[in-house]
Short mmCIF file of C-alpha atoms in Angstrom, two decimals:
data_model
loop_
_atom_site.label_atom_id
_atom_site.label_comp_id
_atom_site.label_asym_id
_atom_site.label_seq_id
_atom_site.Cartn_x
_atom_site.Cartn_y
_atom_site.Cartn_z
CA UNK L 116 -88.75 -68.99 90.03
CA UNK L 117 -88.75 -66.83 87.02
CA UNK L 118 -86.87 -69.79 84.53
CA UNK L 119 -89.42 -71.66 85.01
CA UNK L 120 -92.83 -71.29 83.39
CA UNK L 121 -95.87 -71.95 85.19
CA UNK L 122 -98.20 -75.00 85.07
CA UNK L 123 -100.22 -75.04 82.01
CA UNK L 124 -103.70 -75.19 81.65
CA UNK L 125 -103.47 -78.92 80.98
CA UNK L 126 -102.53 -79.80 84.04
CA UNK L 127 -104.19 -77.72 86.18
CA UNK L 128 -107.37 -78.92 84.61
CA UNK L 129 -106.08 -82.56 85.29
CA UNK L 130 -105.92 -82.13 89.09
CA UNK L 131 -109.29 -80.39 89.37
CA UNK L 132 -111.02 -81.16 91.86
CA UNK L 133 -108.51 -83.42 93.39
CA UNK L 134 -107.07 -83.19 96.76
CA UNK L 135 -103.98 -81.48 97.05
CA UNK L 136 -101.30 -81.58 99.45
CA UNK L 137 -99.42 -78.31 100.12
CA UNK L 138 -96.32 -77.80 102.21
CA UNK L 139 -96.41 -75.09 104.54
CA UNK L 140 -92.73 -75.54 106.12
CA UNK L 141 -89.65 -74.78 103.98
CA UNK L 142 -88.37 -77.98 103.82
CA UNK L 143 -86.28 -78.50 100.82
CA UNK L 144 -87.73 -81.39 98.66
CA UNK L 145 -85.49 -82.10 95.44
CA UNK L 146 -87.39 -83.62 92.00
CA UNK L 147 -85.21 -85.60 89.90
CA UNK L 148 -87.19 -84.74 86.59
CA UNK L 149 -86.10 -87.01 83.29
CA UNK L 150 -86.82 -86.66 79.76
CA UNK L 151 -87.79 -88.72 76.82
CA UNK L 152 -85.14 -90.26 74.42
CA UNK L 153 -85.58 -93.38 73.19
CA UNK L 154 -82.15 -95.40 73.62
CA UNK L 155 -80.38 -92.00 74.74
CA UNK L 156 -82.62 -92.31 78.16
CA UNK L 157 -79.72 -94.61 79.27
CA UNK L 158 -78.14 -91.59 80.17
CA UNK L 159 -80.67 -90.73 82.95
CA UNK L 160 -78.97 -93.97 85.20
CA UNK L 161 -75.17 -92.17 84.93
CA UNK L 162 -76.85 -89.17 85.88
CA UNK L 163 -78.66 -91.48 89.19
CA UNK L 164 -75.42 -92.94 89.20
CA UNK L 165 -73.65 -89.32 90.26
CA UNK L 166 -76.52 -88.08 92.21
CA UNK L 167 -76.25 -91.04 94.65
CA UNK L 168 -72.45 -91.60 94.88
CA UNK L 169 -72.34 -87.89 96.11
CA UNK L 170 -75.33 -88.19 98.87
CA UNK L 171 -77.38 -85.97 97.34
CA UNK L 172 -81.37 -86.50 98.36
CA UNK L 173 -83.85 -87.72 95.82
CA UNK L 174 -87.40 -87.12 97.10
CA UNK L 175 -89.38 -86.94 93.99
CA UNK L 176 -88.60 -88.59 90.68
CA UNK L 177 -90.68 -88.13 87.52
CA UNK L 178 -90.38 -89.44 84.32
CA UNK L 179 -91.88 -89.15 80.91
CA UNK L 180 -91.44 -92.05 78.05
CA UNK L 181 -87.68 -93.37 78.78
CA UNK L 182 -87.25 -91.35 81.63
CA UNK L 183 -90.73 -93.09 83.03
CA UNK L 184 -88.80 -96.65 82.58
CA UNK L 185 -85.54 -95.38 84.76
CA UNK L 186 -87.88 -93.43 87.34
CA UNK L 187 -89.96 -96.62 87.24
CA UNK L 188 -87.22 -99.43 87.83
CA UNK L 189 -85.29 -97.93 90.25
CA UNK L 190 -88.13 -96.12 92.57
CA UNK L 191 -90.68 -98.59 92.16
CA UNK L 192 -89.43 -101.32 91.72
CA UNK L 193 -86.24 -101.02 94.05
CA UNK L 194 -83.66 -102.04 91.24
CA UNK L 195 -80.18 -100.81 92.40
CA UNK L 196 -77.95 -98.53 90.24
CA UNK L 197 -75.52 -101.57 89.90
CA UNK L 198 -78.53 -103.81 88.06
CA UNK L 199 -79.40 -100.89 85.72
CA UNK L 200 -76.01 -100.39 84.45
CA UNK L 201 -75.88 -103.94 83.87
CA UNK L 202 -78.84 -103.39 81.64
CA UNK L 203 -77.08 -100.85 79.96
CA UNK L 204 -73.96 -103.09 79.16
CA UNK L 205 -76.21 -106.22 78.06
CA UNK L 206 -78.92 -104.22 75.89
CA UNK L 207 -79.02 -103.98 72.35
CA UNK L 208 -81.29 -102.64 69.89
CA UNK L 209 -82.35 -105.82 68.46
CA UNK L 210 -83.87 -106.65 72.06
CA UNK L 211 -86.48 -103.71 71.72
CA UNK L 212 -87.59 -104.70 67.58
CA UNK L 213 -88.22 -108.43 68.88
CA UNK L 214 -89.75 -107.45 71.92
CA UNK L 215 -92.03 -105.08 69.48
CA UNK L 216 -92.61 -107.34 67.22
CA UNK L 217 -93.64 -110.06 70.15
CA UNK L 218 -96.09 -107.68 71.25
CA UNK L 219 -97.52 -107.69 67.56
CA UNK L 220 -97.83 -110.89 67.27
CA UNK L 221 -99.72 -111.14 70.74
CA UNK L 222 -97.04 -113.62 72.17
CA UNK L 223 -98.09 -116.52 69.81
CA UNK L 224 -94.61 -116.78 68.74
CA UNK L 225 -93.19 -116.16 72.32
CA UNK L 226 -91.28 -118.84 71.99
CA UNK L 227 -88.65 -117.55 69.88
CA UNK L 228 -89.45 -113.58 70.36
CA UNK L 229 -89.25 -113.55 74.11
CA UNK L 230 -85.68 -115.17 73.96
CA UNK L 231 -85.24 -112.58 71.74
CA UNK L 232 -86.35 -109.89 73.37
CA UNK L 233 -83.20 -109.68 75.90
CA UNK L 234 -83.90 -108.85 79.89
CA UNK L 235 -87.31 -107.11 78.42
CA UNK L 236 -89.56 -109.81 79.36
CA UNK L 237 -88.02 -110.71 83.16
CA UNK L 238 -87.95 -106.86 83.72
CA UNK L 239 -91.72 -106.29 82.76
CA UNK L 240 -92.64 -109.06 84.89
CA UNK L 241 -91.09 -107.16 87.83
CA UNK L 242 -92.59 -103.67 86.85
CA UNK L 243 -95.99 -105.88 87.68
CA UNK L 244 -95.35 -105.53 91.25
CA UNK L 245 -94.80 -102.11 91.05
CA UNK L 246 -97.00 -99.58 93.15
CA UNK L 247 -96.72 -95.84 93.43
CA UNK L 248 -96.82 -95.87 97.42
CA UNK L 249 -93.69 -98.42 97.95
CA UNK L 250 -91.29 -96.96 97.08
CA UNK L 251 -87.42 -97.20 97.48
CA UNK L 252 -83.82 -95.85 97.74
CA UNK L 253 -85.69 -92.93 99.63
CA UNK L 254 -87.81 -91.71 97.25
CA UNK L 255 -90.82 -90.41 98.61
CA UNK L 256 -93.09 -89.69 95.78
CA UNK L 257 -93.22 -90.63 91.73
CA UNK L 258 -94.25 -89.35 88.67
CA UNK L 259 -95.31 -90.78 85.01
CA UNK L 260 -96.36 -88.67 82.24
CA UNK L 261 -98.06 -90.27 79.60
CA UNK L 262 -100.00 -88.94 75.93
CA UNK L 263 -103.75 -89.29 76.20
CA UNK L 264 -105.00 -90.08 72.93
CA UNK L 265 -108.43 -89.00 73.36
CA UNK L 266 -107.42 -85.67 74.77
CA UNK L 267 -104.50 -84.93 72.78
CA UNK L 268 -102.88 -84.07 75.85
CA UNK L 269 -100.39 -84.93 78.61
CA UNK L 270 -102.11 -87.38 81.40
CA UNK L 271 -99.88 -87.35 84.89
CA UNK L 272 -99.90 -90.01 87.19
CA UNK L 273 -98.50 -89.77 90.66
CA UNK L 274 -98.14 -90.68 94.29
CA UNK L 275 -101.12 -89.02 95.68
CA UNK L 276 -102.73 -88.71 92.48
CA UNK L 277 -103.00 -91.99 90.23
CA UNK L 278 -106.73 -92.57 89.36
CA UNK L 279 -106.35 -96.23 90.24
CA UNK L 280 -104.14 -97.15 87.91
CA UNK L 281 -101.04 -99.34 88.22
CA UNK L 282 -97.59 -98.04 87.95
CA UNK L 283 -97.28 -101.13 84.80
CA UNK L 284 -99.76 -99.86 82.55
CA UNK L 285 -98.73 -96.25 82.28
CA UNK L 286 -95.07 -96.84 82.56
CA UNK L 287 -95.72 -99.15 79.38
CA UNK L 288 -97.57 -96.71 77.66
CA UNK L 289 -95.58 -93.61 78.52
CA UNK L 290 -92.46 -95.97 76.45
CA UNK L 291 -94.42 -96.84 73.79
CA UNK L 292 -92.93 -95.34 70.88
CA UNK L 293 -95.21 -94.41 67.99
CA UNK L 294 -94.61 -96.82 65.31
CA UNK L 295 -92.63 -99.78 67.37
CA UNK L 296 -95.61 -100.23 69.92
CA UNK L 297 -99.26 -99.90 69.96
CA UNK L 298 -101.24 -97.64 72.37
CA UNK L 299 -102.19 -99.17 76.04
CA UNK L 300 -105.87 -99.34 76.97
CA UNK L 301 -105.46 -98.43 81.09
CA UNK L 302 -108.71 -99.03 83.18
CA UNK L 303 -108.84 -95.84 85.77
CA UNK L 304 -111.30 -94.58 88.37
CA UNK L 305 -112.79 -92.12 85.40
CA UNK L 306 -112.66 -95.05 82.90
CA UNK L 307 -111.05 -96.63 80.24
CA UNK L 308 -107.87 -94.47 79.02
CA UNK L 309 -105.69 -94.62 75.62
CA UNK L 310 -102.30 -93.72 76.65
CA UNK L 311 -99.35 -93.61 74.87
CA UNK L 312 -95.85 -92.46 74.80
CA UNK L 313 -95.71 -89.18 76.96
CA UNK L 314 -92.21 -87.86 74.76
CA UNK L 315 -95.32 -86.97 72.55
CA UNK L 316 -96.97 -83.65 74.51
CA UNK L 317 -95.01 -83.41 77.57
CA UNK L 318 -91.38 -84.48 77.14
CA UNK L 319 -89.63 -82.96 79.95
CA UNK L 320 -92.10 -82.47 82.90
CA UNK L 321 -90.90 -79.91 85.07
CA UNK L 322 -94.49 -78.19 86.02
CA UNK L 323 -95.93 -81.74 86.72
CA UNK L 324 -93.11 -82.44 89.12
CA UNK L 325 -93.30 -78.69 90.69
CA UNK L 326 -97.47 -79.34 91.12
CA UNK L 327 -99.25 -81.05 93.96
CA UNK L 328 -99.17 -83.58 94.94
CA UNK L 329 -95.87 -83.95 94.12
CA UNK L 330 -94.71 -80.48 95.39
CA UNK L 331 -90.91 -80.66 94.23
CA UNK L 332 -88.80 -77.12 95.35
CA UNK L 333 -86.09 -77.63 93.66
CA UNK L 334 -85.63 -79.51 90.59
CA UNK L 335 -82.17 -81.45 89.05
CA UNK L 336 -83.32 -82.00 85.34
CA UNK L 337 -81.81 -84.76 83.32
CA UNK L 338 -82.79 -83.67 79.71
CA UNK L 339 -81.40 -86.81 77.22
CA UNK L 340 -83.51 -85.21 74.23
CA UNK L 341 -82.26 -85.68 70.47
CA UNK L 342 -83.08 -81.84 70.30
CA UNK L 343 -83.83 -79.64 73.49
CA UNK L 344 -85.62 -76.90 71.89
CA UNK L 345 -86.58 -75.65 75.03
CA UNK L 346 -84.08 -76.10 77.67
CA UNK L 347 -84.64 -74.91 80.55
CA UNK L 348 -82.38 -72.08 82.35
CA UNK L 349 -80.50 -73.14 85.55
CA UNK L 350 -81.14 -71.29 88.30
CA UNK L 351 -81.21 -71.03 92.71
CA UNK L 352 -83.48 -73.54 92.14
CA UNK L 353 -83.03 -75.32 88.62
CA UNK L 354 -80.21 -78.06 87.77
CA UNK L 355 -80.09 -78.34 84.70
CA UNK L 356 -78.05 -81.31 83.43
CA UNK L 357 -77.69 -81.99 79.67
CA UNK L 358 -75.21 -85.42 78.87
CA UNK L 359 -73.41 -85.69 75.71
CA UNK L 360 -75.18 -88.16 73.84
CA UNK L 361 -73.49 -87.79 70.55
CA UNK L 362 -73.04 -91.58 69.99
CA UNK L 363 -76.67 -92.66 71.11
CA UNK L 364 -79.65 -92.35 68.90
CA UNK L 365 -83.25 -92.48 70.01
CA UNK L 366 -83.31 -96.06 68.45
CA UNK L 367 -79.74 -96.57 67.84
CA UNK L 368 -76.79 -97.30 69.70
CA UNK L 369 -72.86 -98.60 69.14
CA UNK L 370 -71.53 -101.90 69.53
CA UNK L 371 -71.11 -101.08 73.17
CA UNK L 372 -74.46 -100.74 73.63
CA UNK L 373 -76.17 -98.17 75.99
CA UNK L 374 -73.10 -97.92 78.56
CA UNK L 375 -71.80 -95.26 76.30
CA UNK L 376 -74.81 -93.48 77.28
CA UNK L 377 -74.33 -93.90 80.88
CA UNK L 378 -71.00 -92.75 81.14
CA UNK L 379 -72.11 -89.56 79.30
CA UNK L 380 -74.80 -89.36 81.78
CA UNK L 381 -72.54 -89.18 84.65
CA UNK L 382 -69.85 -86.91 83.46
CA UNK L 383 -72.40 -84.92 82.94
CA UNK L 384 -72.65 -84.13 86.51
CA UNK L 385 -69.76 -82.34 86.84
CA UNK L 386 -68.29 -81.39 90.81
CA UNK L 387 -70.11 -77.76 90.21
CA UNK L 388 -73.60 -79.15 89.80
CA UNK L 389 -72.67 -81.57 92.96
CA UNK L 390 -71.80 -78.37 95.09
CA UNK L 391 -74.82 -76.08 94.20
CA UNK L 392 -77.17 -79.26 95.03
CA UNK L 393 -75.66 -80.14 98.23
CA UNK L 394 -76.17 -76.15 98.71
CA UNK L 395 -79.90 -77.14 98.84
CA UNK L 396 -79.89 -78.45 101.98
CA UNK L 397 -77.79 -77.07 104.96
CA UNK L 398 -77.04 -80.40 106.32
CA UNK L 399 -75.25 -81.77 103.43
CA UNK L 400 -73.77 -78.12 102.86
CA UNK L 401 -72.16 -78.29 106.79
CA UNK L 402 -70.51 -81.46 105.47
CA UNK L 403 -66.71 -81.31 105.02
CA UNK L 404 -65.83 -84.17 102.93
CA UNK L 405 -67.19 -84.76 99.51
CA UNK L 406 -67.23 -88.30 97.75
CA UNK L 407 -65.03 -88.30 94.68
CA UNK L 408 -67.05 -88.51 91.67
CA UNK L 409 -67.03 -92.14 90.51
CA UNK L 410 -66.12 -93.55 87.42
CA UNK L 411 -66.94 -97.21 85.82
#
């Protein structure tokens, strides 16, 4: 696929040596890939949101800083759409500072930060139980992308390729933003890792999730960037969806919270976008009847 550049040299030197699994059939398997953004990755669930109401496959689903957290919650740990957007509509910016500022602290003043701190605390506790081999809604394989400190470059975690780790620690650190959250010490199989927030060297993966293990063929991007510098092209084989996120900063939102956001995300995926992705596989193609796109 021409649009798409190839893998580069960071991450082919990060799965070195490691087992690979390559598909020899032609069997269609579609990535969901999602980008950083801070408060705007609230758009990524509106974009789930769509993607689902219209029956359209999600094998793979990779994530880097905010999209990490949405790839996270809803593969991992089996949240449903419905409990996400009802995130969105409770959240507020003030949750994230006190949650920050609890983690500063080191809890000693949990007390009155953790109250604070929203549906942070309950949700983290769930992301504990979190593996990348149980998966659900479908989902067959996931991705994390997180900033190696020591490196100064991307790290990948994966289904098939996770170095031990636990789907908690580097979903953490790919979402910890520079300057709100420290970096996360992660014990792996090669040792003791400084991750932080992946937005940092590898904000929209598209050559992790098109790499082995995870093996994606064709990829529906959900790019919630402040500034997408370097967009991808759409193409036979590239979605490329881009929601209007005008009212959503990266640590800002409106009174409304982040449901703005998700209703961007799913008008986002307009009926065109539904059509060429149901193109991708010939048994949703052969289908006559197309759910209406849904509104909330």
């Amino acid at each position: 696929m021409s649009s798409v550049p190839p893998a580069p040299p960071w991450l082919t030197q990060s799965l070195a040596g490691i087992s690979r699994v390559h598909r020899t059939d032609s069997t269609v398997r579609i990535a969901v890939v999602m980008s950083g953004g801070g408060l705007r990755g609230a758009g990524h669930i509106g974009v789930l949101q769509q993607l689902v109401a219209n029956a359209i496959p999600i094998d793979v689903i990779v994530g880097s800083s905010a999209g990490a957290v949405v790839a996270a919650y809803y593969a991992a740990v089996g949240l449903t759409l419905d409990e996400l957007i009802s995130d969105a509509r409770t959240f507020r910016g003030r949750h994230l500072l006190a949650h920050s500022l609890n983690i500063r602290f080191r809890h000693r003043l949990d007390w009155i930060l953790g109250g604070a701190s929203g549906v942070i605390p309950a949700r983290l506790e769930q992301l504990e139980g979190a593996t990348f081999d149980r998966l659900h809604h479908g989902v067959r394989s996931i991705g994390v992308v997180c900033h190696d400190l020591r490196s100064g470059r991307p790290r990948c975690f994966s289904t098939g390729c996770n170095d031990g780790v636990r789907v908690s620690d580097v979903v953490r650190a790919s979402a910890s933003i520079p300057g709100l959250f420290p970096a996360i010490r992660v014990e792996s199989t090669h040792g003791q890792l400084l991750l932080t927030d992946g937005g940092i060297s590898d904000c929209l993966p598209i050559a992790f999730a098109q790499s082995a293990p995870l093996s994606a063929t064709h990829l529906i991007v959900s790019d919630c960037r402040w500034l997408a510098t370097e967009a991808p092209e759409s193409s036979d084989r590239l979605i490329y969806v881009r929601p209007r996120l005008s009212t959503t900063g990266t640590l800002w939102a409106p009174s409304a919270t982040l449901i703005a956001a998700v209703r961007h995300g799913a008008a986002a995926v307009t009926e065109d976008i539904v059509d060429r992705a149901r193109s991708w596989c010939s048994t949703l193609a052969a289908t006559n009847s197309r759910p209406s796109v849904q509104s909330y």
